[in-house]
PDB file of C-alpha atoms in Angstrom:
ATOM      1  CA  UNK A   1     -33.295  20.550 -19.543  1.00 71.00           C
ATOM      2  CA  UNK A   2     -36.564  18.643 -18.719  1.00 72.00           C
ATOM      3  CA  UNK A   3     -37.226  18.323 -22.707  1.00 75.00           C
ATOM      4  CA  UNK A   4     -33.786  16.342 -22.831  1.00 79.00           C
ATOM      5  CA  UNK A   5     -34.818  13.934 -20.015  1.00 79.00           C
ATOM      6  CA  UNK A   6     -38.502  13.486 -21.853  1.00 76.00           C
ATOM      7  CA  UNK A   7     -36.528  12.834 -25.051  1.00 73.00           C
ATOM      8  CA  UNK A   8     -34.304  10.120 -23.286  1.00 75.00           C
ATOM      9  CA  UNK A   9     -37.443   8.505 -21.702  1.00 75.00           C
ATOM     10  CA  UNK A  10     -39.294   8.356 -24.961  1.00 76.00           C
ATOM     11  CA  UNK A  11     -36.632   6.946 -26.969  1.00 72.00           C
ATOM     12  CA  UNK A  12     -35.497   4.446 -24.300  1.00 71.00           C
ATOM     13  CA  UNK A  13     -39.176   3.174 -24.093  1.00 70.00           C
ATOM     14  CA  UNK A  14     -39.588   2.993 -27.949  1.00 73.00           C
ATOM     15  CA  UNK A  15     -36.447   1.209 -28.359  1.00 71.00           C
ATOM     16  CA  UNK A  16     -37.162  -1.364 -25.819  1.00 68.00           C
ATOM     17  CA  UNK A  17     -41.098  -1.655 -25.455  1.00 67.00           C
ATOM     18  CA  UNK A  18     -40.643  -4.810 -23.134  1.00 72.00           C
ATOM     19  CA  UNK A  19     -38.343  -3.165 -20.871  1.00 71.00           C
ATOM     20  CA  UNK A  20     -40.593  -3.333 -17.653  1.00 71.00           C
ATOM     21  CA  UNK A  21     -41.656  -6.952 -18.276  1.00 78.00           C
ATOM     22  CA  UNK A  22     -38.046  -7.823 -18.628  1.00 73.00           C
ATOM     23  CA  UNK A  23     -37.025  -6.146 -15.479  1.00 74.00           C
ATOM     24  CA  UNK A  24     -39.536  -7.730 -13.431  1.00 75.00           C
ATOM     25  CA  UNK A  25     -38.543 -11.005 -14.940  1.00 77.00           C
ATOM     26  CA  UNK A  26     -35.032 -10.373 -13.845  1.00 73.00           C
ATOM     27  CA  UNK A  27     -36.110  -9.557 -10.337  1.00 72.00           C
ATOM     28  CA  UNK A  28     -37.918 -12.973 -10.004  1.00 72.00           C
ATOM     29  CA  UNK A  29     -34.825 -14.827 -11.308  1.00 73.00           C
ATOM     30  CA  UNK A  30     -32.419 -12.702  -8.855  1.00 69.00           C
ATOM     31  CA  UNK A  31     -35.020 -13.463  -6.174  1.00 67.00           C
ATOM     32  CA  UNK A  32     -34.947 -17.426  -6.704  1.00 69.00           C
ATOM     33  CA  UNK A  33     -31.398 -17.825  -7.733  1.00 69.00           C
ATOM     34  CA  UNK A  34     -29.169 -15.151  -6.494  1.00 61.00           C
ATOM     35  CA  UNK A  35     -30.550 -14.630  -3.011  1.00 61.00           C
ATOM     36  CA  UNK A  36     -29.332 -12.660  -0.993  1.00 57.00           C
ATOM     37  CA  UNK A  37     -27.475 -10.568  -3.507  1.00 59.00           C
ATOM     38  CA  UNK A  38     -30.624  -9.574  -5.527  1.00 63.00           C
ATOM     39  CA  UNK A  39     -31.741  -7.090  -2.671  1.00 68.00           C
ATOM     40  CA  UNK A  40     -29.237  -4.446  -3.872  1.00 72.00           C
ATOM     41  CA  UNK A  41     -27.974  -5.799  -7.199  1.00 77.00           C
ATOM     42  CA  UNK A  42     -30.847  -6.081  -9.811  1.00 80.00           C
ATOM     43  CA  UNK A  43     -31.927  -2.529  -9.694  1.00 84.00           C
ATOM     44  CA  UNK A  44     -28.246  -1.059  -9.548  1.00 86.00           C
ATOM     45  CA  UNK A  45     -27.339  -3.019 -12.774  1.00 84.00           C
ATOM     46  CA  UNK A  46     -30.543  -2.423 -14.591  1.00 83.00           C
ATOM     47  CA  UNK A  47     -30.474   1.299 -13.803  1.00 87.00           C
ATOM     48  CA  UNK A  48     -26.829   1.396 -15.102  1.00 85.00           C
ATOM     49  CA  UNK A  49     -27.861  -0.315 -18.398  1.00 84.00           C
ATOM     50  CA  UNK A  50     -30.666   1.956 -18.950  1.00 86.00           C
ATOM     51  CA  UNK A  51     -28.612   5.046 -18.491  1.00 87.00           C
ATOM     52  CA  UNK A  52     -25.864   3.893 -20.494  1.00 84.00           C
ATOM     53  CA  UNK A  53     -28.196   3.023 -23.170  1.00 81.00           C
ATOM     54  CA  UNK A  54     -29.366   6.734 -23.493  1.00 81.00           C
ATOM     55  CA  UNK A  55     -25.872   7.523 -24.550  1.00 79.00           C
ATOM     56  CA  UNK A  56     -25.798   4.582 -26.914  1.00 74.00           C
ATOM     57  CA  UNK A  57     -29.119   5.606 -28.475  1.00 68.00           C
ATOM     58  CA  UNK A  58     -27.795   9.175 -28.958  1.00 67.00           C
ATOM     59  CA  UNK A  59     -24.753   7.846 -30.762  1.00 65.00           C
ATOM     60  CA  UNK A  60     -26.742   5.340 -33.076  1.00 64.00           C
ATOM     61  CA  UNK A  61     -29.206   8.010 -34.097  1.00 61.00           C
ATOM     62  CA  UNK A  62     -26.816  10.830 -34.646  1.00 58.00           C
ATOM     63  CA  UNK A  63     -28.681  12.812 -31.918  1.00 57.00           C
ATOM     64  CA  UNK A  64     -25.572  15.112 -31.514  1.00 53.00           C
ATOM     65  CA  UNK A  65     -25.953  16.402 -35.116  1.00 51.00           C
ATOM     66  CA  UNK A  66     -29.692  17.398 -34.636  1.00 52.00           C
ATOM     67  CA  UNK A  67     -29.055  19.004 -31.417  1.00 53.00           C
ATOM     68  CA  UNK A  68     -26.140  20.980 -32.970  1.00 46.00           C
ATOM     69  CA  UNK A  69     -28.909  22.985 -34.640  1.00 48.00           C
ATOM     70  CA  UNK A  70     -31.062  23.547 -31.467  1.00 55.00           C
ATOM     71  CA  UNK A  71     -30.250  26.284 -28.650  1.00 59.00           C
ATOM     72  CA  UNK A  72     -29.224  23.539 -26.240  1.00 69.00           C
ATOM     73  CA  UNK A  73     -26.385  24.347 -23.703  1.00 78.00           C
ATOM     74  CA  UNK A  74     -24.011  21.686 -22.955  1.00 78.00           C
ATOM     75  CA  UNK A  75     -24.583  22.094 -19.323  1.00 86.00           C
ATOM     76  CA  UNK A  76     -28.338  21.244 -19.749  1.00 88.00           C
ATOM     77  CA  UNK A  77     -27.141  17.687 -21.305  1.00 86.00           C
ATOM     78  CA  UNK A  78     -24.955  17.294 -18.027  1.00 91.00           C
ATOM     79  CA  UNK A  79     -28.074  18.267 -15.713  1.00 92.00           C
ATOM     80  CA  UNK A  80     -30.461  16.082 -17.660  1.00 91.00           C
ATOM     81  CA  UNK A  81     -28.464  13.075 -17.526  1.00 92.00           C
ATOM     82  CA  UNK A  82     -27.653  13.493 -13.758  1.00 95.00           C
ATOM     83  CA  UNK A  83     -31.331  14.005 -12.815  1.00 94.00           C
ATOM     84  CA  UNK A  84     -32.334  10.984 -15.174  1.00 93.00           C
ATOM     85  CA  UNK A  85     -29.835   8.758 -13.247  1.00 93.00           C
ATOM     86  CA  UNK A  86     -31.549   9.636 -10.005  1.00 94.00           C
ATOM     87  CA  UNK A  87     -35.017   9.010 -11.477  1.00 93.00           C
ATOM     88  CA  UNK A  88     -34.231   5.671 -13.019  1.00 91.00           C
ATOM     89  CA  UNK A  89     -32.631   4.204  -9.670  1.00 92.00           C
ATOM     90  CA  UNK A  90     -35.751   5.691  -7.757  1.00 93.00           C
ATOM     91  CA  UNK A  91     -38.085   3.882 -10.229  1.00 90.00           C
ATOM     92  CA  UNK A  92     -36.197   0.570 -10.316  1.00 88.00           C
ATOM     93  CA  UNK A  93     -35.780   0.600  -6.649  1.00 88.00           C
ATOM     94  CA  UNK A  94     -39.716   1.189  -6.027  1.00 89.00           C
ATOM     95  CA  UNK A  95     -40.308  -1.553  -8.530  1.00 84.00           C
ATOM     96  CA  UNK A  96     -37.825  -3.895  -6.280  1.00 82.00           C
ATOM     97  CA  UNK A  97     -39.737  -3.176  -3.078  1.00 81.00           C
ATOM     98  CA  UNK A  98     -43.022  -3.867  -4.780  1.00 83.00           C
ATOM     99  CA  UNK A  99     -42.083  -7.057  -6.140  1.00 78.00           C
ATOM    100  CA  UNK A 100     -40.192  -8.315  -3.255  1.00 75.00           C
ATOM    101  CA  UNK A 101     -42.994  -7.025  -0.747  1.00 78.00           C
ATOM    102  CA  UNK A 102     -45.434  -9.143  -2.544  1.00 78.00           C
ATOM    103  CA  UNK A 103     -42.835 -12.075  -2.424  1.00 72.00           C
ATOM    104  CA  UNK A 104     -42.325 -11.523   1.122  1.00 67.00           C
ATOM    105  CA  UNK A 105     -42.002 -14.790   3.048  1.00 59.00           C
ATOM    106  CA  UNK A 106     -42.736 -16.993  -0.084  1.00 62.00           C
ATOM    107  CA  UNK A 107     -38.768 -18.041  -0.066  1.00 61.00           C
ATOM    108  CA  UNK A 108     -36.811 -15.209   1.517  1.00 62.00           C
ATOM    109  CA  UNK A 109     -37.137 -11.963   3.455  1.00 67.00           C
ATOM    110  CA  UNK A 110     -38.934  -8.848   2.091  1.00 65.00           C
ATOM    111  CA  UNK A 111     -37.166  -5.724   1.375  1.00 69.00           C
ATOM    112  CA  UNK A 112     -35.897  -3.483   4.283  1.00 77.00           C
ATOM    113  CA  UNK A 113     -34.581   0.186   4.459  1.00 83.00           C
ATOM    114  CA  UNK A 114     -30.870  -0.988   4.421  1.00 83.00           C
ATOM    115  CA  UNK A 115     -31.516  -2.619   1.113  1.00 83.00           C
ATOM    116  CA  UNK A 116     -32.614   0.937  -0.371  1.00 87.00           C
ATOM    117  CA  UNK A 117     -29.748   2.785   1.299  1.00 89.00           C
ATOM    118  CA  UNK A 118     -27.063   0.270  -0.017  1.00 87.00           C
ATOM    119  CA  UNK A 119     -28.554   0.375  -3.607  1.00 88.00           C
ATOM    120  CA  UNK A 120     -28.511   4.192  -3.649  1.00 91.00           C
ATOM    121  CA  UNK A 121     -24.934   4.294  -2.337  1.00 91.00           C
ATOM    122  CA  UNK A 122     -23.577   1.654  -4.737  1.00 90.00           C
ATOM    123  CA  UNK A 123     -25.346   3.382  -7.815  1.00 92.00           C
ATOM    124  CA  UNK A 124     -24.500   6.818  -6.863  1.00 94.00           C
ATOM    125  CA  UNK A 125     -20.919   5.758  -6.770  1.00 91.00           C
ATOM    126  CA  UNK A 126     -20.960   3.893 -10.095  1.00 90.00           C
ATOM    127  CA  UNK A 127     -22.569   6.843 -11.811  1.00 92.00           C
ATOM    128  CA  UNK A 128     -20.288   9.475 -10.237  1.00 93.00           C
ATOM    129  CA  UNK A 129     -17.427   7.719 -11.712  1.00 90.00           C
ATOM    130  CA  UNK A 130     -18.895   6.804 -15.053  1.00 88.00           C
ATOM    131  CA  UNK A 131     -20.693   9.791 -16.173  1.00 91.00           C
ATOM    132  CA  UNK A 132     -17.607  12.103 -16.273  1.00 91.00           C
ATOM    133  CA  UNK A 133     -15.914   9.350 -18.210  1.00 87.00           C
ATOM    134  CA  UNK A 134     -18.791   9.084 -20.780  1.00 86.00           C
ATOM    135  CA  UNK A 135     -18.804  12.792 -21.137  1.00 86.00           C
ATOM    136  CA  UNK A 136     -15.034  12.923 -21.645  1.00 85.00           C
ATOM    137  CA  UNK A 137     -14.611  10.122 -24.066  1.00 80.00           C
ATOM    138  CA  UNK A 138     -17.688  10.319 -25.898  1.00 73.00           C
ATOM    139  CA  UNK A 139     -19.352   6.907 -24.993  1.00 67.00           C
ATOM    140  CA  UNK A 140     -16.601   4.870 -26.585  1.00 69.00           C
ATOM    141  CA  UNK A 141     -15.957   1.215 -26.490  1.00 71.00           C
ATOM    142  CA  UNK A 142     -13.286   1.781 -23.941  1.00 73.00           C
ATOM    143  CA  UNK A 143     -15.572   3.652 -21.563  1.00 71.00           C
ATOM    144  CA  UNK A 144     -18.005   1.111 -21.906  1.00 75.00           C
ATOM    145  CA  UNK A 145     -15.489  -1.793 -20.892  1.00 78.00           C
ATOM    146  CA  UNK A 146     -14.176   0.357 -18.211  1.00 75.00           C
ATOM    147  CA  UNK A 147     -17.798   1.043 -16.892  1.00 73.00           C
ATOM    148  CA  UNK A 148     -18.523  -2.575 -16.620  1.00 75.00           C
ATOM    149  CA  UNK A 149     -15.320  -3.142 -14.755  1.00 83.00           C
ATOM    150  CA  UNK A 150     -16.066  -0.399 -12.455  1.00 77.00           C
ATOM    151  CA  UNK A 151     -19.543  -1.959 -11.558  1.00 75.00           C
ATOM    152  CA  UNK A 152     -17.909  -5.305 -10.800  1.00 79.00           C
ATOM    153  CA  UNK A 153     -15.151  -3.850  -8.530  1.00 80.00           C
ATOM    154  CA  UNK A 154     -17.482  -1.341  -6.643  1.00 78.00           C
ATOM    155  CA  UNK A 155     -20.375  -4.095  -6.267  1.00 76.00           C
ATOM    156  CA  UNK A 156     -17.770  -6.668  -5.078  1.00 78.00           C
ATOM    157  CA  UNK A 157     -15.691  -4.569  -2.830  1.00 78.00           C
ATOM    158  CA  UNK A 158     -18.188  -2.031  -1.557  1.00 81.00           C
ATOM    159  CA  UNK A 159     -21.352  -3.929  -1.266  1.00 75.00           C
ATOM    160  CA  UNK A 160     -19.739  -6.415   1.220  1.00 75.00           C
ATOM    161  CA  UNK A 161     -18.510  -3.475   3.259  1.00 81.00           C
ATOM    162  CA  UNK A 162     -21.795  -1.737   3.193  1.00 79.00           C
ATOM    163  CA  UNK A 163     -23.541  -4.952   4.110  1.00 73.00           C
ATOM    164  CA  UNK A 164     -21.335  -5.154   7.280  1.00 76.00           C
ATOM    165  CA  UNK A 165     -22.018  -1.576   8.038  1.00 78.00           C
ATOM    166  CA  UNK A 166     -25.804  -2.004   7.580  1.00 70.00           C
ATOM    167  CA  UNK A 167     -25.591  -4.881  10.083  1.00 67.00           C
ATOM    168  CA  UNK A 168     -23.890  -2.772  12.620  1.00 65.00           C
ATOM    169  CA  UNK A 169     -26.428   0.109  11.862  1.00 54.00           C
ATOM    170  CA  UNK A 170     -29.203  -2.250  13.005  1.00 51.00           C
ATOM    171  CA  UNK A 171     -27.457  -3.526  16.011  1.00 48.00           C
ATOM    172  CA  UNK A 172     -26.335  -0.068  17.527  1.00 49.00           C
ATOM    173  CA  UNK A 173     -27.127   3.614  16.923  1.00 53.00           C
ATOM    174  CA  UNK A 174     -23.548   4.577  18.212  1.00 56.00           C
ATOM    175  CA  UNK A 175     -20.802   5.814  15.731  1.00 61.00           C
ATOM    176  CA  UNK A 176     -20.720   8.038  12.885  1.00 73.00           C
ATOM    177  CA  UNK A 177     -20.008   5.442  10.307  1.00 78.00           C
ATOM    178  CA  UNK A 178     -23.535   3.887   9.281  1.00 84.00           C
ATOM    179  CA  UNK A 179     -25.626   3.759   6.083  1.00 85.00           C
ATOM    180  CA  UNK A 180     -27.153   7.170   6.619  1.00 87.00           C
ATOM    181  CA  UNK A 181     -23.836   8.902   6.910  1.00 88.00           C
ATOM    182  CA  UNK A 182     -22.391   6.964   3.896  1.00 90.00           C
ATOM    183  CA  UNK A 183     -25.461   7.652   1.874  1.00 91.00           C
ATOM    184  CA  UNK A 184     -25.009  11.555   2.571  1.00 93.00           C
ATOM    185  CA  UNK A 185     -21.261  11.084   1.657  1.00 93.00           C
ATOM    186  CA  UNK A 186     -22.365   9.438  -1.618  1.00 94.00           C
ATOM    187  CA  UNK A 187     -24.640  12.287  -2.570  1.00 95.00           C
ATOM    188  CA  UNK A 188     -21.752  14.578  -1.823  1.00 96.00           C
ATOM    189  CA  UNK A 189     -19.458  12.567  -4.330  1.00 96.00           C
ATOM    190  CA  UNK A 190     -22.623  12.646  -6.859  1.00 96.00           C
ATOM    191  CA  UNK A 191     -22.702  16.399  -6.945  1.00 96.00           C
ATOM    192  CA  UNK A 192     -18.997  16.630  -7.211  1.00 97.00           C
ATOM    193  CA  UNK A 193     -19.112  14.346 -10.040  1.00 96.00           C
ATOM    194  CA  UNK A 194     -21.659  16.725 -11.753  1.00 96.00           C
ATOM    195  CA  UNK A 195     -19.432  19.549 -11.438  1.00 96.00           C
ATOM    196  CA  UNK A 196     -16.641  17.567 -12.817  1.00 95.00           C
ATOM    197  CA  UNK A 197     -18.793  16.685 -15.699  1.00 93.00           C
ATOM    198  CA  UNK A 198     -19.903  20.205 -16.129  1.00 93.00           C
ATOM    199  CA  UNK A 199     -16.110  21.379 -16.329  1.00 93.00           C
ATOM    200  CA  UNK A 200     -15.310  18.475 -18.777  1.00 91.00           C
ATOM    201  CA  UNK A 201     -18.039  19.787 -21.047  1.00 87.00           C
ATOM    202  CA  UNK A 202     -17.194  23.450 -20.865  1.00 86.00           C
ATOM    203  CA  UNK A 203     -13.569  22.868 -21.462  1.00 82.00           C
ATOM    204  CA  UNK A 204     -14.200  20.699 -24.390  1.00 73.00           C
ATOM    205  CA  UNK A 205     -13.378  21.987 -27.849  1.00 63.00           C
ATOM    206  CA  UNK A 206     -16.072  23.984 -29.628  1.00 50.00           C
ATOM    207  CA  UNK A 207     -18.638  26.290 -28.224  1.00 46.00           C
ATOM    208  CA  UNK A 208     -21.231  25.431 -25.704  1.00 43.00           C
ATOM    209  CA  UNK A 209     -23.614  23.738 -27.513  1.00 44.00           C
ATOM    210  CA  UNK A 210     -23.915  20.008 -27.202  1.00 44.00           C
ATOM    211  CA  UNK A 211     -21.586  17.937 -29.531  1.00 43.00           C
TER     212      UNK A 211
END
């Protein structure tokens, strides 16, 4: 499983050697032009693109054919992609906080914990929907288009709601509905999504090897 994660990381870095520089440049553009949306948008969008690219690279390089000859269980592929998605959002959010902490007070405020929680909730919800779709439909053009529609809908609708909840979380400690409880709920949805993906690949045609 961890070899699969290592493979995805190596392929991503080799395919896009300027990935980090482009991301940092994107952060500055978001910071200057799209504030206040940048606090929980750049890392979510970029993380989703990186994750979907791992499926794209597999398809372009016919990785499935190579892996068919290896003793790799389909379930390991599912676990690796879900673990990788967590690693990506943690890394991009960390970079966000470092860059925005450096820029703190230059134009706008610096990062706060609510920004991290909102990013986490948004990304987990998006990934929880899209990974089962990718595993089911083999990263087709339809699934790609559906993915970006989902991102747009979730970001526009859910981020506004989460921002309002975040403001109330700052102003009061009363009530069950807050970013902490919603983060826990998003983690539960993420785990249920993983179980769904496992069910999808295990009930796919063929044996339990990656196809």
